[in-house]
CSV table of C-alpha atoms in Angstrom, one decimal:
chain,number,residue,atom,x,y,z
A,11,UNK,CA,-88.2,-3.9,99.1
A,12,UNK,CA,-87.3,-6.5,96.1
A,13,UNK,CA,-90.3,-7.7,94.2
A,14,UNK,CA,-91.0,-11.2,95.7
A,15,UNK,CA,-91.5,-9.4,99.2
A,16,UNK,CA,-94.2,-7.4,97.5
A,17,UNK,CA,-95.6,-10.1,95.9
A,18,UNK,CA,-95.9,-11.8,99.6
A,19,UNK,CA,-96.9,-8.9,100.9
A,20,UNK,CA,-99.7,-8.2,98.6
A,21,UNK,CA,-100.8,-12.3,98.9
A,22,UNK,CA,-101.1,-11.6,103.0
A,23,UNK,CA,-104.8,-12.2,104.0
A,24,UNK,CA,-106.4,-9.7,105.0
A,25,UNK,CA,-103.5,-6.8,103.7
A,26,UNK,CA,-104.9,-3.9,102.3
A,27,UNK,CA,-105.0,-3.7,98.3
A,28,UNK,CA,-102.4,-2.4,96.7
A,29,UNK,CA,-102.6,1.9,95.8
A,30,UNK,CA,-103.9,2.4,92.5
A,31,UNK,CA,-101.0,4.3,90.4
A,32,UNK,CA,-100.8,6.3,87.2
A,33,UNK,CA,-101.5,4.7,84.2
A,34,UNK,CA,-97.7,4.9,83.1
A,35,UNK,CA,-96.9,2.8,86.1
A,36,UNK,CA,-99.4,-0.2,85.7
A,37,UNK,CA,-99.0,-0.5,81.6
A,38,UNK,CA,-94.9,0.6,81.6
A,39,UNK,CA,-93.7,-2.9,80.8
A,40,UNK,CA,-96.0,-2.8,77.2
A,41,UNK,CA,-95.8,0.8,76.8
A,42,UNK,CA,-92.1,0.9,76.6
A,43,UNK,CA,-91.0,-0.4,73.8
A,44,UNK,CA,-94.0,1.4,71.7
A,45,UNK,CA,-92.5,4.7,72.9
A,46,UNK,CA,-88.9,4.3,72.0
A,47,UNK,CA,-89.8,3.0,68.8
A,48,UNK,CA,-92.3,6.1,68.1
A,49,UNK,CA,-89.9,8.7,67.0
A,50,UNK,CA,-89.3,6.7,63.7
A,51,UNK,CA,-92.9,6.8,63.1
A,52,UNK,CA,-93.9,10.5,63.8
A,53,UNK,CA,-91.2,11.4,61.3
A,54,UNK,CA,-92.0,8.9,58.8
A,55,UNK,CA,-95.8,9.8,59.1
A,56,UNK,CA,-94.7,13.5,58.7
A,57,UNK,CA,-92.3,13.0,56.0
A,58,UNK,CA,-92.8,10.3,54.0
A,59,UNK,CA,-96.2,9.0,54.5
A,60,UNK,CA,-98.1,12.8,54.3
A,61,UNK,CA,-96.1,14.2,51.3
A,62,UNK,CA,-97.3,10.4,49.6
A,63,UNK,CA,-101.1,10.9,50.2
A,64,UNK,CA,-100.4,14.5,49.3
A,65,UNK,CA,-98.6,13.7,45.8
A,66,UNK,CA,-101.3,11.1,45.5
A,67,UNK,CA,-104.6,13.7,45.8
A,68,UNK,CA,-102.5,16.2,43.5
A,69,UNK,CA,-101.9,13.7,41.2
A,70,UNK,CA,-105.6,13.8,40.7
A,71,UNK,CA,-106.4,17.6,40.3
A,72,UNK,CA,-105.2,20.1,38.2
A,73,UNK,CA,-103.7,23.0,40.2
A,74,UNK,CA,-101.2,25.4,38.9
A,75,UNK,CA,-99.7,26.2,42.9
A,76,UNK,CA,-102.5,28.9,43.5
A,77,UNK,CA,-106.0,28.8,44.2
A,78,UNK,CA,-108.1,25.3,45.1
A,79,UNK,CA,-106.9,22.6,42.9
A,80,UNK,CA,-109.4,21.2,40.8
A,81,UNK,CA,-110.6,17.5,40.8
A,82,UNK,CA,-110.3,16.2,37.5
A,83,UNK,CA,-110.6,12.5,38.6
A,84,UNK,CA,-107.8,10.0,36.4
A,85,UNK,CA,-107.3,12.3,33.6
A,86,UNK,CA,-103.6,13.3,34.0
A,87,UNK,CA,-102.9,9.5,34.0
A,88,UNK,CA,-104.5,9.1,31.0
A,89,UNK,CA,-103.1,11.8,29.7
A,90,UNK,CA,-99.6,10.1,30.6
A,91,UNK,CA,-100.3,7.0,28.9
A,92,UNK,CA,-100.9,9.1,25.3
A,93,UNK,CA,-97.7,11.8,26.3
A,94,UNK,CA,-95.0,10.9,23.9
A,95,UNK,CA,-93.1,13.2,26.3
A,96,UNK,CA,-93.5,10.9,28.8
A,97,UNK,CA,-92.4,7.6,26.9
A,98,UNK,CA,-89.6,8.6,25.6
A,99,UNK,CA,-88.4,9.8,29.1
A,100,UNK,CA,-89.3,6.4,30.1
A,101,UNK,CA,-87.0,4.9,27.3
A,102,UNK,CA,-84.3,7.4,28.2
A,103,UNK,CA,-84.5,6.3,32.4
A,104,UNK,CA,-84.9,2.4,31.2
A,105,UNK,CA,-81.1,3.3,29.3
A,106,UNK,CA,-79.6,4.9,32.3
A,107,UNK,CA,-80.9,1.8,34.4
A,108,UNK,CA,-79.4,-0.9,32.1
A,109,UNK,CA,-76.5,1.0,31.7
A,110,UNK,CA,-75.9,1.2,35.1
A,111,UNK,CA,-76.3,-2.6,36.0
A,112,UNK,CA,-74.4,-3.4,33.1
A,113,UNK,CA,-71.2,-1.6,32.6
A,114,UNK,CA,-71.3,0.5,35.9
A,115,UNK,CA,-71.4,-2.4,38.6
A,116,UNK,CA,-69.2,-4.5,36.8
A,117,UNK,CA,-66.8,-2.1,36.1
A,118,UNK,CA,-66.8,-1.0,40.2
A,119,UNK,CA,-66.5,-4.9,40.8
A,120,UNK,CA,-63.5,-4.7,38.4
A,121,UNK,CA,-61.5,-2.1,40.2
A,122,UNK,CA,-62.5,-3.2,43.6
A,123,UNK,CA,-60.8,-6.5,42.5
A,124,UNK,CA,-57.6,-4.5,42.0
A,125,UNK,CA,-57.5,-2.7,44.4
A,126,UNK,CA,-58.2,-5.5,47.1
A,127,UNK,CA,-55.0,-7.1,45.2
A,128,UNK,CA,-52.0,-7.9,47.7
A,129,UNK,CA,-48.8,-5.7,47.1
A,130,UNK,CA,-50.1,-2.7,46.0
A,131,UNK,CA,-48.6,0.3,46.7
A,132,UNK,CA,-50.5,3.7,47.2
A,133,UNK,CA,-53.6,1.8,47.9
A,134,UNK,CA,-55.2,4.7,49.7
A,135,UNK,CA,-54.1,7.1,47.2
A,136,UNK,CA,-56.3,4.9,44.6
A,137,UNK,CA,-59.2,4.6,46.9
A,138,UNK,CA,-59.5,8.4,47.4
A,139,UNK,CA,-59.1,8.8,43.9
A,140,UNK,CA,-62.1,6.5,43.0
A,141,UNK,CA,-64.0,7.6,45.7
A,142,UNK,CA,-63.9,11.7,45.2
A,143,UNK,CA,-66.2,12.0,42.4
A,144,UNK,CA,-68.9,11.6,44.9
A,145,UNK,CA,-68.1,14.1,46.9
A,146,UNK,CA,-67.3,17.0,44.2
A,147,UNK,CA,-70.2,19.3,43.7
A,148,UNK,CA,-72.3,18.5,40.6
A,149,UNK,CA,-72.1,22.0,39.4
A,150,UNK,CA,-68.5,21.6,39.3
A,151,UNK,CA,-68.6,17.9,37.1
A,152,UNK,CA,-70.6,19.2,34.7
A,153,UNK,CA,-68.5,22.6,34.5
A,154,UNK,CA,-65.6,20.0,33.5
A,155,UNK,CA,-67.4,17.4,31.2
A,156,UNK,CA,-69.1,20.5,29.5
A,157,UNK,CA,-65.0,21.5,28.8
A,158,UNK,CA,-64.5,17.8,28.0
A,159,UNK,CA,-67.1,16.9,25.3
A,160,UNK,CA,-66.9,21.3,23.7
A,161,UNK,CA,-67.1,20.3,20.3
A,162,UNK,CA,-64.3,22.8,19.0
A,163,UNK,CA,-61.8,22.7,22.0
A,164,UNK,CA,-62.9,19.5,24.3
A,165,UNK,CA,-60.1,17.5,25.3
A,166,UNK,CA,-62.0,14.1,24.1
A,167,UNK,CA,-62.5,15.7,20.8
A,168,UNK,CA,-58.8,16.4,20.5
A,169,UNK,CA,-57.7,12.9,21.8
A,170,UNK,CA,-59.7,11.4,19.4
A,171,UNK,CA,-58.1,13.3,16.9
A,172,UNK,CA,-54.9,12.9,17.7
A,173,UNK,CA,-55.5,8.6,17.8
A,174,UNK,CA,-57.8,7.9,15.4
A,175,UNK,CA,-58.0,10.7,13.6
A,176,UNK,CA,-61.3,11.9,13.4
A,177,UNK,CA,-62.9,14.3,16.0
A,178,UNK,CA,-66.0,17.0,16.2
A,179,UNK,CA,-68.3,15.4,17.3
A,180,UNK,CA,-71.4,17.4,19.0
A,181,UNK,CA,-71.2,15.5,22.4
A,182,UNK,CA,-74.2,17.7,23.5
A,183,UNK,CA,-76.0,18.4,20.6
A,184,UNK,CA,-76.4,15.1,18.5
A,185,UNK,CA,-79.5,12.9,19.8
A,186,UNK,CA,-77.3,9.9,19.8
A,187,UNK,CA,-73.5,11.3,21.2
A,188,UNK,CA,-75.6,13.2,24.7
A,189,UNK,CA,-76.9,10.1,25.4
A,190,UNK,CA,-73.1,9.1,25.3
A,191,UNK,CA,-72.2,11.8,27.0
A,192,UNK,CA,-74.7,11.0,30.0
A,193,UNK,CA,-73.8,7.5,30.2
A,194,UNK,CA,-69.8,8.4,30.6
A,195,UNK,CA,-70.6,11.2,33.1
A,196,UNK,CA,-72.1,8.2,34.9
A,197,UNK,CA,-69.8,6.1,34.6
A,198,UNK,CA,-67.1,8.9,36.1
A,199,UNK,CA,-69.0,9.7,39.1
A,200,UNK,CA,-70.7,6.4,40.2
A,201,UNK,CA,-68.1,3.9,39.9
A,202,UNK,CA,-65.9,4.7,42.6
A,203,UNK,CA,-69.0,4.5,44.8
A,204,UNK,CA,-69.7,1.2,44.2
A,205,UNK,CA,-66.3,0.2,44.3
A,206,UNK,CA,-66.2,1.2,48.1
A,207,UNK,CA,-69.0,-1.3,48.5
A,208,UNK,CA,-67.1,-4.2,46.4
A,209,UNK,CA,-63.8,-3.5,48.1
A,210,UNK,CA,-65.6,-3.9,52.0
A,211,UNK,CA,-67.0,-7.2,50.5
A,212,UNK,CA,-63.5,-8.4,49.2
A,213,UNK,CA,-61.7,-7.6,52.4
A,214,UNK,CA,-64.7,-10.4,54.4
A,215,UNK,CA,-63.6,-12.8,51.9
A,216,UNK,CA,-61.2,-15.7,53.8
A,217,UNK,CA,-57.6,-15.9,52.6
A,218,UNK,CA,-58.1,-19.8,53.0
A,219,UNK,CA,-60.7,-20.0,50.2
A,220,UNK,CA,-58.0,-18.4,47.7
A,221,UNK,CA,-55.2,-20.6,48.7
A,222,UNK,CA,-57.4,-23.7,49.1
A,223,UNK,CA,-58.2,-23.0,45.2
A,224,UNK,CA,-55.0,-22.0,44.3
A,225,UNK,CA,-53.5,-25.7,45.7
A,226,UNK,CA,-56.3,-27.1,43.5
A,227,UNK,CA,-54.6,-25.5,40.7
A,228,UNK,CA,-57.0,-22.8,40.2
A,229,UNK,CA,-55.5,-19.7,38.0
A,230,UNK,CA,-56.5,-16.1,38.7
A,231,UNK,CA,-59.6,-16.1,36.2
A,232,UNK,CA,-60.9,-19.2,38.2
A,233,UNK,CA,-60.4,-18.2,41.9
A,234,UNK,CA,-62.6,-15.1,40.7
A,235,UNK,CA,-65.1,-17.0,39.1
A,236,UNK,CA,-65.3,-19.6,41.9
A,237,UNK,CA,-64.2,-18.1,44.9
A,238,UNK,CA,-64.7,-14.2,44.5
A,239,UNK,CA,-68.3,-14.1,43.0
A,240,UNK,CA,-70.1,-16.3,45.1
A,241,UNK,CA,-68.4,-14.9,48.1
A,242,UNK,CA,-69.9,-11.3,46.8
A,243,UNK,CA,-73.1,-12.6,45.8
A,244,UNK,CA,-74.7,-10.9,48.9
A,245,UNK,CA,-73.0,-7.6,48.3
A,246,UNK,CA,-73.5,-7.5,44.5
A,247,UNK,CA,-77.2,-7.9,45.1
A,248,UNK,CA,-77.9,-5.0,47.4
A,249,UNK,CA,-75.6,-2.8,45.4
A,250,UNK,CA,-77.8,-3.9,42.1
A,251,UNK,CA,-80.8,-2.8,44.0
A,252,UNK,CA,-79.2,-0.1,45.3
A,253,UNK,CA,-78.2,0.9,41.5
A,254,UNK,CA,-81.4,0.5,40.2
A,255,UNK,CA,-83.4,2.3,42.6
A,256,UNK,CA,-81.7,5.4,42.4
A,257,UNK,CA,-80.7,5.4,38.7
A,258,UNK,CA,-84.7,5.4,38.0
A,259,UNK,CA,-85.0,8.3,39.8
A,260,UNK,CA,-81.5,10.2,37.6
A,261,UNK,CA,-81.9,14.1,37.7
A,262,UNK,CA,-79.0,15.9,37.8
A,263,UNK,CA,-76.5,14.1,35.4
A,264,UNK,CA,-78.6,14.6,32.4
A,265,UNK,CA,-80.2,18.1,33.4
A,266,UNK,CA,-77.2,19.3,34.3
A,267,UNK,CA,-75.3,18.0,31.1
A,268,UNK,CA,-78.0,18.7,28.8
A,269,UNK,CA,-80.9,19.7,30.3
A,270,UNK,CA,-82.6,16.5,29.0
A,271,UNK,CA,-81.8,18.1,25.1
A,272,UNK,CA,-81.4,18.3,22.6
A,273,UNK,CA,-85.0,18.3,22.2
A,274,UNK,CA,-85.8,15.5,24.5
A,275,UNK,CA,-83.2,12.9,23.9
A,276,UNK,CA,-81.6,12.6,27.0
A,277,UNK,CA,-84.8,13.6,29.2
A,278,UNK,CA,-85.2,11.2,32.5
A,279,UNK,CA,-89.0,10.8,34.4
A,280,UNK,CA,-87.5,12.9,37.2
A,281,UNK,CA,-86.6,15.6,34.7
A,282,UNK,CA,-90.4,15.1,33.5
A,283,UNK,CA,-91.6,16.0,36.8
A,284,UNK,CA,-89.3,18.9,37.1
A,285,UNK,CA,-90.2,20.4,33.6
A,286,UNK,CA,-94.1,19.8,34.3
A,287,UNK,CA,-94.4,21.0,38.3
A,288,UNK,CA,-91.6,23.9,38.0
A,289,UNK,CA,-91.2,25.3,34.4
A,290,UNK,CA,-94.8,24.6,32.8
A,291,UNK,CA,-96.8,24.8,36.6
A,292,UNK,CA,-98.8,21.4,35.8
A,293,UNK,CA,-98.2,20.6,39.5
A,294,UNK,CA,-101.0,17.9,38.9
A,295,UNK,CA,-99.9,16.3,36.1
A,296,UNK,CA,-96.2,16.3,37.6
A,297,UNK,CA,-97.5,14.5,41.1
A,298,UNK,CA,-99.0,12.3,38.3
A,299,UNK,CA,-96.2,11.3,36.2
A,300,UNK,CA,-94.2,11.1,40.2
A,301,UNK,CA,-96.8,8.8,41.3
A,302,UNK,CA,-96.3,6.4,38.4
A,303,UNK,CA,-92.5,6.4,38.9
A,304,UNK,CA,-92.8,6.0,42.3
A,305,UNK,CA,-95.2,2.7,41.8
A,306,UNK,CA,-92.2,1.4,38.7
A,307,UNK,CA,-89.4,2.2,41.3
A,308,UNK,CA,-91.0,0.4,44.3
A,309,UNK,CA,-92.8,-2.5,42.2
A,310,UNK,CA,-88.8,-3.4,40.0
A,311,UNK,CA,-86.9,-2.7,43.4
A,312,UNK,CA,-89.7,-5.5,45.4
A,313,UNK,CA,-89.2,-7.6,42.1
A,314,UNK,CA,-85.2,-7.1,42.1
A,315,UNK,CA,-85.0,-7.5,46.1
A,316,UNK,CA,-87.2,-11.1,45.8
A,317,UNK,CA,-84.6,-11.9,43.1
A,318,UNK,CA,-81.5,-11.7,44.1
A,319,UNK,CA,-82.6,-12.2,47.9
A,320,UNK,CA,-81.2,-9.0,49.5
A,321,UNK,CA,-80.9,-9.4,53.4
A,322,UNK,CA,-81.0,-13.3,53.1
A,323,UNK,CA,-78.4,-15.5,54.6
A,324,UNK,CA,-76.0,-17.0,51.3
A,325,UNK,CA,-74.4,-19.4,53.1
């Protein structure tokens, strides 16, 4: 029986009312959507919201992983703010970050450009290429760039001296040349990444627009400028919040590299955390030093997302 008949049925004078049912069948219609959409939130609760409140209690305690964890109030943050430590793995993250926005991006939009260009040949071969050193292991990259900044037998070493003339220099173990070092292994491994990002953008972009400027007497440099750019402008700001979100959080380039040396020169907040929670068993002082990266991460990725309006409509 289709629902109008019921509905005559039930408005019959007289006619008996209507069986109560469960309490799924009377409140299905607004319960519905609430329980499709609750797996998402049982696992966020579980793993993103619990392990927050739990970093946030530790960050106020001191607990070396046994025992009860002893409330010590906002001490480890104020022992943060007079950790020289901590700054200068501040300094060292801000670096990475700029870095990043500033060579890496550009230099993915770059390529992307290229390889976007009409009449290239072994266009898949390049993209593979660009794209594979984010799918080799880490252990393996730093196996090779540890080969390719040796001091004595590194290949960069060796091409230097072969060009220019000049070579040894301690890639790893001047304060100055392992920040270097970091930045290129960046560089390498990131790049391609972005490009795959870039080059999905390019492809959207409308022939027309490029021969409308071209008739206009636009040369390449200006079809990029005017055409290409704003065209990306959607694309470029989620990959810049993209960048900076996870380069403030960089662990494995420079620990892996140089183990945040030498001394501390290439140490990163992430590699903070590590050294304080795993090596030195300040578990409260590392949920501490996560906490405030966690606030600087969220608080420049909100600032950066308002900015360059990521998820708004460009046109």
């Amino acid at each position: 029986m289709s629902t109008p008949t019921l509905e005559r049925e039930r408005a019959k004078p007289g006619a008996p009312p209507p069986a109560p049912g469960s309490w799924w069948s009377r409140h299905q219609r607004e319960a519905a959507p609430y329980a499709f959409i609750s797996p998402f939130f049982v696992l966020f609760g579980l793993f993103m919201a619990v392990p927050i409140l739990v970093g946030l209690y530790l960050s106020c305690t001191e607990w070396a992983g046994l025992g009860t964890p002893k409330w010590v109030g906002l001490r480890n943050y104020t022992d943060l703010l007079t950790d020289a430590s901590f700054w200068t793995s501040m300094g060292n993250t801000a670096l990475y970050v700029v870095f990043t926005l500033l060579v890496v991006v550009p230099a993915a939009l770059l390529i992307a450009q290229a390889l976007n260009a009409r009449g290239l040949r072994g266009r898949d071969v390049f993209r593979l290429a660009f794209f594979m050193p984010v799918v080799i292991s880490p252990i393996v990259i730093t196996l090779v760039f540890g080969l390719f900044f040796d001091t004595e037998f590194g290949i960069v070493n060796g091409a230097l001296k072969a060009v220019f003339g000049f070579g040894g220099i301690d890639w790893t173990g001047d304060p100055t040349w392992a920040k270097v070092a970091v930045v290129v292994l960046v560089l390498w491994r990131w790049t391609g990444y972005l490009t795959v990002f870039f080059l999905a953008g390019l492809q959207n972009v409308p022939r027309e627009l490029y021969e409308a400027a071209a008739i206009d007497g636009a040369g390449p440099v200006r079809r990029f400028t005017d055409v290409t750019l704003p065209a990306l402008k959607p694309v470029t700001a989620f990959v810049a919040v993209t960048v900076l979100v996870s380069t403030a959080q960089i662990f494995e380039e420079p620990f892996l590299l140089t183990r945040g040396g030498p001394g501390e020169a290439t140490l990163s907040v992430a590699m903070f955390v590590y050294r304080a929670g795993f090596e030195r068993q300040q578990l409260g002082y590392a949920a501490a030093a996560g906490v405030v990266l966690f606030i600087v991460v969220v608080s420049v990725g909100l600032l950066a997302n308002r900015l360059l309006g990521v998820g708004r409509d460009h046109r």
